[in-house]
CSV table of C-alpha atoms and ligand atoms in Angstrom, one decimal:
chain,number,residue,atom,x,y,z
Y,221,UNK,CA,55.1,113.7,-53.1
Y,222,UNK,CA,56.0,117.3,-52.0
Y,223,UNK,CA,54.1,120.4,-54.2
Y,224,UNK,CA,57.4,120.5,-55.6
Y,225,UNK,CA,57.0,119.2,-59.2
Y,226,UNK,CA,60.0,119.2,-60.8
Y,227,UNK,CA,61.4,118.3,-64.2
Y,228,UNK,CA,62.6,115.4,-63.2
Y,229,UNK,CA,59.8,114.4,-60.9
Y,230,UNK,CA,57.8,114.5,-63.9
Y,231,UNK,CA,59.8,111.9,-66.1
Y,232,UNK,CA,60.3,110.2,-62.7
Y,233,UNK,CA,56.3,109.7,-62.9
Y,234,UNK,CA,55.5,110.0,-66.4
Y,235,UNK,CA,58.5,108.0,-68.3
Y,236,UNK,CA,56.5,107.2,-71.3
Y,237,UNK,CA,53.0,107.0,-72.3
Y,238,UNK,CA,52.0,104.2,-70.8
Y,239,UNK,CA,52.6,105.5,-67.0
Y,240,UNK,CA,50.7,108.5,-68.7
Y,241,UNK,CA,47.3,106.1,-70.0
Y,242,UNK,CA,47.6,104.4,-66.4
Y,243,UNK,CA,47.5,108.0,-64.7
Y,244,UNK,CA,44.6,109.3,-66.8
Y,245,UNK,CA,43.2,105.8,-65.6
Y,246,UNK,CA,43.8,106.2,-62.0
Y,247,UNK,CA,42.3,109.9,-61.9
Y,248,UNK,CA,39.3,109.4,-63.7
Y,249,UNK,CA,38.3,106.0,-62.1
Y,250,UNK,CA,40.9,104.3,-59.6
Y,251,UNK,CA,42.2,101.5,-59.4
Y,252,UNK,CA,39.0,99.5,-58.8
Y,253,UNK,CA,35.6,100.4,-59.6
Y,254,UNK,CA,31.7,99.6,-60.3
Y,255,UNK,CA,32.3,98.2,-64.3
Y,256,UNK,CA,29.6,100.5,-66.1
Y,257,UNK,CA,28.5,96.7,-68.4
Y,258,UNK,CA,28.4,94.2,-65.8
Y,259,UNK,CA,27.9,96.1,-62.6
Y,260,UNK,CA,30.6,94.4,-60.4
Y,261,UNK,CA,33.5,95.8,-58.4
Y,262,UNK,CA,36.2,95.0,-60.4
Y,263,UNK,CA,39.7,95.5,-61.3
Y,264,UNK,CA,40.9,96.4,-65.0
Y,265,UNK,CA,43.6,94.8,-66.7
Y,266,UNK,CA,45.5,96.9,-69.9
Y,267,UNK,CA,44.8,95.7,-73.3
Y,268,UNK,CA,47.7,95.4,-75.1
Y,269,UNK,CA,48.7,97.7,-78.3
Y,270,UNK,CA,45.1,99.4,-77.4
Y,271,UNK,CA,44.8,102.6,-75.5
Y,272,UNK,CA,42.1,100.5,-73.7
Y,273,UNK,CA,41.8,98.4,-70.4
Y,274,UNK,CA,39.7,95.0,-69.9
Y,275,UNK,CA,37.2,94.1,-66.5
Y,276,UNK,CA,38.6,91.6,-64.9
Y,277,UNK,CA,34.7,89.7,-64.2
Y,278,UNK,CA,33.4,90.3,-67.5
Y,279,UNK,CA,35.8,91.8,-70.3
Y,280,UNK,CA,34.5,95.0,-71.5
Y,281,UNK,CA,36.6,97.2,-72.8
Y,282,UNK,CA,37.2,100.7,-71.2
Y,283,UNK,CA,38.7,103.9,-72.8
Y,284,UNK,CA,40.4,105.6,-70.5
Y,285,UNK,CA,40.9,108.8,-72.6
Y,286,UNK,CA,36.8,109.1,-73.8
Y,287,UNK,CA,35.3,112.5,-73.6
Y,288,UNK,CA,39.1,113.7,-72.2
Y,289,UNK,CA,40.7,116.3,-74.5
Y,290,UNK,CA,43.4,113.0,-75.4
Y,291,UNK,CA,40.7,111.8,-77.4
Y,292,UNK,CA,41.2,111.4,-81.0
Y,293,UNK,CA,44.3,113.7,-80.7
Y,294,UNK,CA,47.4,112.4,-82.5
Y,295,UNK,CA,50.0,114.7,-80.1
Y,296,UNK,CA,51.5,111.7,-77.7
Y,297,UNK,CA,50.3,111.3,-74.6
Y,298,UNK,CA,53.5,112.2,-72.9
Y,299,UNK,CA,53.4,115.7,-75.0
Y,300,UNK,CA,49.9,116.2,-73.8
Y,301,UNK,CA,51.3,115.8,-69.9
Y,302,UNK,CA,54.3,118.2,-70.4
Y,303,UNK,CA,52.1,120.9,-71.8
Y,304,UNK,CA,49.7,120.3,-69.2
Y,305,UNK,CA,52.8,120.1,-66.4
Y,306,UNK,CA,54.3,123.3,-68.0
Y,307,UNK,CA,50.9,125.3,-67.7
Y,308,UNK,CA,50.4,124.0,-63.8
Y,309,UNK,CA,54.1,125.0,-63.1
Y,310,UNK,CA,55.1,128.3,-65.1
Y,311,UNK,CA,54.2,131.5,-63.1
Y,312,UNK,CA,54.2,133.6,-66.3
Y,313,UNK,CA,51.8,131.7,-69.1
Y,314,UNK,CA,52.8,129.4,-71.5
Y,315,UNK,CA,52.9,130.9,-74.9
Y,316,UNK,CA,52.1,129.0,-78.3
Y,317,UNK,CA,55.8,129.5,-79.5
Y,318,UNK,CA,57.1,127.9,-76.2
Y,319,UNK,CA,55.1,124.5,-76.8
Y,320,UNK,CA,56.6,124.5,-80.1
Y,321,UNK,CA,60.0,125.0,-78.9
Y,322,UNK,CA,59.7,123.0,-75.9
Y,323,UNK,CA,57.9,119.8,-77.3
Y,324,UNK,CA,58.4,119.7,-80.7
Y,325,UNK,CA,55.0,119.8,-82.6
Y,326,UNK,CA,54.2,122.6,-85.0
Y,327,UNK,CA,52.6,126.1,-84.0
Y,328,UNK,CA,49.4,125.6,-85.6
Y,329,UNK,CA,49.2,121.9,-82.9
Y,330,UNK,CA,51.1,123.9,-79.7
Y,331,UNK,CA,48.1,127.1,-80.5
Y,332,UNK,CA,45.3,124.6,-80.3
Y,333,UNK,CA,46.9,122.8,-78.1
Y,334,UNK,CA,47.3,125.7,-75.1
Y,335,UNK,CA,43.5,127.1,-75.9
Y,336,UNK,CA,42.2,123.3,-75.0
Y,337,UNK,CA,43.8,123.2,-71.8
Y,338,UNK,CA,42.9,127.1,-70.8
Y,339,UNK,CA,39.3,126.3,-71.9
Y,340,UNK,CA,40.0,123.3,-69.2
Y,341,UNK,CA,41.1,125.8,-66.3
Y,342,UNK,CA,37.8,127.9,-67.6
Y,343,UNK,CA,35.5,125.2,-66.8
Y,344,UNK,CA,37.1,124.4,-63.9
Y,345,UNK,CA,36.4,127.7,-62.2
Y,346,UNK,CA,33.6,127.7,-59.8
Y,347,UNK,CA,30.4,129.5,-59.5
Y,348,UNK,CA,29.9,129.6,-55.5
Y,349,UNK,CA,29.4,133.6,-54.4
Y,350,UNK,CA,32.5,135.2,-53.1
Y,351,UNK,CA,32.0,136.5,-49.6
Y,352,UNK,CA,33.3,137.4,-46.0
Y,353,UNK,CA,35.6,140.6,-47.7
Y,354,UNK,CA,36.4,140.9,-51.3
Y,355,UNK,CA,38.2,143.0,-53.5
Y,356,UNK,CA,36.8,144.4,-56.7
Y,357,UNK,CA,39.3,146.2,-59.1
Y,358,UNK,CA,38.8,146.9,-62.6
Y,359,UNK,CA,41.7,146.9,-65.6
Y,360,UNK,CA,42.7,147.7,-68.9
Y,361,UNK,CA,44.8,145.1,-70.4
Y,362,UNK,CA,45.7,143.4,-73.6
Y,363,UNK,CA,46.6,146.5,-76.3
Y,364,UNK,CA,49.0,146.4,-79.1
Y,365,UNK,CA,50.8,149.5,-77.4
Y,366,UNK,CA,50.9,151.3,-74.3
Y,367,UNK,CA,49.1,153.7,-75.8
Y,368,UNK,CA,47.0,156.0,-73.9
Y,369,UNK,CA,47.2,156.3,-70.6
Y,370,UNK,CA,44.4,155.5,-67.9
Y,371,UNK,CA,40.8,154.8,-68.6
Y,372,UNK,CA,39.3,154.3,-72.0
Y,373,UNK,CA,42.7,153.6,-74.1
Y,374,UNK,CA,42.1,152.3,-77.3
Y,375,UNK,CA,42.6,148.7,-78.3
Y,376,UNK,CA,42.2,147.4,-74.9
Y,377,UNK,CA,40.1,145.2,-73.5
Y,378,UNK,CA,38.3,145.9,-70.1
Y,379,UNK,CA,38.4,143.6,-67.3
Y,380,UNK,CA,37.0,142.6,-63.6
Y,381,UNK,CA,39.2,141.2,-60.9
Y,382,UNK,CA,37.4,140.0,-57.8
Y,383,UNK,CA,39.4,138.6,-55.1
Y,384,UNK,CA,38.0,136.8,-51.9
Y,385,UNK,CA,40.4,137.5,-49.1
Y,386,UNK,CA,42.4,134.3,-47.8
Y,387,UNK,CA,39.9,132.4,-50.7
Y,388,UNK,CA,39.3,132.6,-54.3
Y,389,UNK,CA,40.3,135.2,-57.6
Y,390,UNK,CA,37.9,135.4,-60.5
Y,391,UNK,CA,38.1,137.2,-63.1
Y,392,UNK,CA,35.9,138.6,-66.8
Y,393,UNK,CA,35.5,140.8,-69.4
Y,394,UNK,CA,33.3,143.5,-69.2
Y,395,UNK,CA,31.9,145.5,-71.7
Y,396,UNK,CA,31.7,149.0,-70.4
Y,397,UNK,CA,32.7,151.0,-67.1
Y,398,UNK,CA,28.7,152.0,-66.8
Y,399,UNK,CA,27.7,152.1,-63.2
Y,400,UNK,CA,24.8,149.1,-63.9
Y,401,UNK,CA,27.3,147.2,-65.5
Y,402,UNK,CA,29.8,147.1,-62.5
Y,403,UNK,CA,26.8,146.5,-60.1
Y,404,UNK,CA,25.4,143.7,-62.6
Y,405,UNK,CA,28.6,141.9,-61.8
Y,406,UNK,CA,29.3,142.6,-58.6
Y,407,UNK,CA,25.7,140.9,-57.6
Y,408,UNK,CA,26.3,137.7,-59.6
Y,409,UNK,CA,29.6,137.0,-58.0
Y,410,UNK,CA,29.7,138.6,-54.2
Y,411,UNK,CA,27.2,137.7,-51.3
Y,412,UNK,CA,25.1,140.4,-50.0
Y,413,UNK,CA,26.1,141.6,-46.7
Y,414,UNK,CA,29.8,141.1,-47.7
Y,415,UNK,CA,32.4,143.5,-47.1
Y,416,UNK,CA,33.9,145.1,-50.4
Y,417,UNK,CA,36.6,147.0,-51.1
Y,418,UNK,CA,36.5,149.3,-54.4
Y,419,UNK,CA,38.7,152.1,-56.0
Y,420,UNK,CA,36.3,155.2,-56.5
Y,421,UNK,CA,35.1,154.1,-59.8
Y,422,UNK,CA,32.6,152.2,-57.9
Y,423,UNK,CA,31.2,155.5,-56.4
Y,424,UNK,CA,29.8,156.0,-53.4
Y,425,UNK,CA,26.3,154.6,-53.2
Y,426,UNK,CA,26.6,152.2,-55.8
Y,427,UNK,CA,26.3,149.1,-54.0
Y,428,UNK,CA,25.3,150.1,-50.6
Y,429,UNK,CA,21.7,149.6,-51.6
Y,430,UNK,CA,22.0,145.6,-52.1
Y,431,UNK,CA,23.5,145.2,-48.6
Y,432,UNK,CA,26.8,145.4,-49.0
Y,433,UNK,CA,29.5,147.2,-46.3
Y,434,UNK,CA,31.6,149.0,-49.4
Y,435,UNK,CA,34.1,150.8,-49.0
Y,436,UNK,CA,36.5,153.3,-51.3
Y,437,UNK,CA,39.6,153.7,-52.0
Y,438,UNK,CA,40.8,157.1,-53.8
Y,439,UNK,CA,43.4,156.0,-55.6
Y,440,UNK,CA,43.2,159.6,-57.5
Y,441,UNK,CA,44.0,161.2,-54.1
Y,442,UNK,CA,47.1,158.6,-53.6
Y,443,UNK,CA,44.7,157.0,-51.1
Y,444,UNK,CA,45.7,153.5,-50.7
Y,445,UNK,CA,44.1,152.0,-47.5
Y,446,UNK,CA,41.9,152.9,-45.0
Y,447,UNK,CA,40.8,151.2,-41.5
Y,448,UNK,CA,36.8,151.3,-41.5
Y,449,UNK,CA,35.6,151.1,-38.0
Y,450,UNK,CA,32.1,150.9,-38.6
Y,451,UNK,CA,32.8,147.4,-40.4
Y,452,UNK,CA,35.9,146.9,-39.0
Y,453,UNK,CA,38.2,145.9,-41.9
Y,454,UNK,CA,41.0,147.8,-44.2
Y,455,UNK,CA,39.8,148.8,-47.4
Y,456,UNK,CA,42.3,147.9,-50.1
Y,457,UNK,CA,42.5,146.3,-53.5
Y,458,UNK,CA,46.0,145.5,-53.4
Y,459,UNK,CA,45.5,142.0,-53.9
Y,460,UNK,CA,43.9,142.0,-57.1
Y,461,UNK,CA,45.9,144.8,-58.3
Y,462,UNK,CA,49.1,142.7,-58.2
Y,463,UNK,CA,47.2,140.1,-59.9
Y,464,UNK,CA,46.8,142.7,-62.6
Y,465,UNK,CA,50.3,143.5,-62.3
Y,466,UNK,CA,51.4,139.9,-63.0
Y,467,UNK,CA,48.9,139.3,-65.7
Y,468,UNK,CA,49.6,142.3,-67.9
Y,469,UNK,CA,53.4,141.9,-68.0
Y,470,UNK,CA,52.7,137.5,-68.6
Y,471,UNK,CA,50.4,138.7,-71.7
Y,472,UNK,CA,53.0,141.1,-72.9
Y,473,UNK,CA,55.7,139.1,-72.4
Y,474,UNK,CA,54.3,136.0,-73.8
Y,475,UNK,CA,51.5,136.5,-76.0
Y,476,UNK,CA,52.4,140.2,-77.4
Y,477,UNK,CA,48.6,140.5,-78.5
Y,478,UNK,CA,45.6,138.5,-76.9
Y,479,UNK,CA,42.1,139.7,-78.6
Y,480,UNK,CA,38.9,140.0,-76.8
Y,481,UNK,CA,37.4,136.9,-78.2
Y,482,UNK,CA,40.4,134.9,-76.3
Y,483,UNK,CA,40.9,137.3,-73.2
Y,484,UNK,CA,38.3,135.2,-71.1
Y,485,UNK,CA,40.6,132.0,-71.4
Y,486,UNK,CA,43.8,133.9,-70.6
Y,487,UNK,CA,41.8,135.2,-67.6
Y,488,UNK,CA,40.8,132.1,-66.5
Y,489,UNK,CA,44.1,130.7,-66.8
Y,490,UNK,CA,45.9,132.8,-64.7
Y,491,UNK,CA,43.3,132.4,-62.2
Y,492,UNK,CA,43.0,128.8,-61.9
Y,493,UNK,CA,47.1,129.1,-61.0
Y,494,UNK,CA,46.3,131.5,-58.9
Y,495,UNK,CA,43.9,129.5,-57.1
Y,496,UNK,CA,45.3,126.2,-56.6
Y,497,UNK,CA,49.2,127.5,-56.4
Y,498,UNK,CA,49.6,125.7,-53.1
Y,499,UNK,CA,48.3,122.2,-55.1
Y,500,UNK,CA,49.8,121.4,-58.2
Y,501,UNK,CA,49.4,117.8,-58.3
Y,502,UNK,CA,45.6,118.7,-57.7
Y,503,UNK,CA,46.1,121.2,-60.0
Y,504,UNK,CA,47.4,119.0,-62.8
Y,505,UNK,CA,45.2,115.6,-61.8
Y,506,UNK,CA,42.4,118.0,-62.0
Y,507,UNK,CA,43.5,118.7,-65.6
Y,508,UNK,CA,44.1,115.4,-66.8
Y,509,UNK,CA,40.8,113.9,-65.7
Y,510,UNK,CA,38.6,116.7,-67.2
Y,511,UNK,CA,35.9,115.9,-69.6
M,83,LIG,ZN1,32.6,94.3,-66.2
């Protein structure tokens, strides 16, 4: 199947939920495998009426959906895949009213329903070091109103964006601007001896200590890229800027208001897209099989 993943390819694959049990199947243990009672290769056979399958050699029963985020739920499994489907395939974020609108269940169901499958794309993020070049930028995002321009605006909430180039985009709340707080993160996420590109927050000498080739950008001075010859790479941060630029419009087009105590899974959501966008039947499998 082409990354294309239509509408229809998705009622093509998923037409009821029983293609959707076998999937969740198929993803989180293939069509054969070692049965956990009995210890032999075996195939597995569905158990009618039961959201269940049986080993072929020895006839224990197997839940598919155990541990998965299915469990216990009473939202269909189908439901459960088109959320899912429209999370992998919206560019913009999927809001609690459009669940409710789009499938059917209430708001209260559709709310819980979108935080369980961004605390999914949360987990999901991985903890290997950023390195080669990266780009560090920092944002305000999430207020009620515009407000006040530039740093410090009230109500907002204060965020990291780290991009590796040609790899990976993470991205966290921070609490404060404070020069060992922007250090304290940079080290947990970038490899020493990396290249990193900053805007002048991240003043000269800040990281340059810990082994890192930094170098600044002055926005303030409508710098916006510079060639560095002694490390021979172009300082910019225009990649993780127009993920800021994407994310802030998304939240305030979608969400209106997104609290600190959430911003963390909205974060991670839009960078879990923004990871896998060139794979979103990884992207969704990955979903469907997570414990
Ligand atoms: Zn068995």
């Amino acid at each position: 199947m082409s990354e294309k993943f239509t509408v229809r390819d998705f009622f093509k694959r998923f037409p009821d939920d029983d293609a959707c049990l076998q999937h969740v199947m198929e993803v989180r243990f293939g069509a054969r495998h070692v049965c956990a009672a009995c210890g032999v290769e075996s195939t597995f056979h569905r158990i009618a009426k039961r959201k269940a399958y049986a080993c072929a050699a020895c006839g224990a029963h197997l839940y598919p959906c155990a541990g998965t985020i299915f469990q216990d739920s009473r939202t269909s499994l189908q439901t459960w895949f088109y959320v899912i489907f429209l999370f992998v395939t919206t560019r913009h974020g999927v809001s609690g009213k459009e669940i409710e609108r789009t499938v059917g269940v209430t708001y209260k169901t559709a709310w819980r329903m979108g935080q369980q499958i961004r605390q999914l794309m949360e987990k999901a993020d991985g903890f290997d070091l950023m390195r080669g070049h990266v780009e560090l930028d920092e944002a305000y995002v999430g207020g009620h109103r515009p407000g006040k321009r530039g740093r410090g605006a009230a109500g907002k909430t204060i965020v990291m964006g780290m991009k590796e180039r040609g790899g990976r985009m993470s991205a966290e709340v921070i609490p404060n601007i404070k020069k060992a707080t922007l250090r304290e993160v940079t080290l947990r996420n970038v490899e020493p001896g990396s290249i990193v590109s900053t805007d002048e927050l991240m003043s000269y000498g800040l990281l340059d200590g810990d082994g890192f080739k930094h170098g600044t950008v002055k926005h303030g001075a409508k710098e916006f890229a510079y060639y560095d010859y002694r490390h021979d790479a172009t300082h910019h941060t225009n990649n993780v800027e127009s993920f800021w630029w994407l994310f802030k419009r998304s939240i305030a087009s979608t969400h209106i208001h997104v609290s600190q105590k959430y911003m963390n899974r909205y974060l991670a959501e839009f960078t879990f897209r923004s990871n896998y966008r060139q794979m979103r039947n990884a992207m969704f499998d990955l979903l469907i099989g997570a414990v």
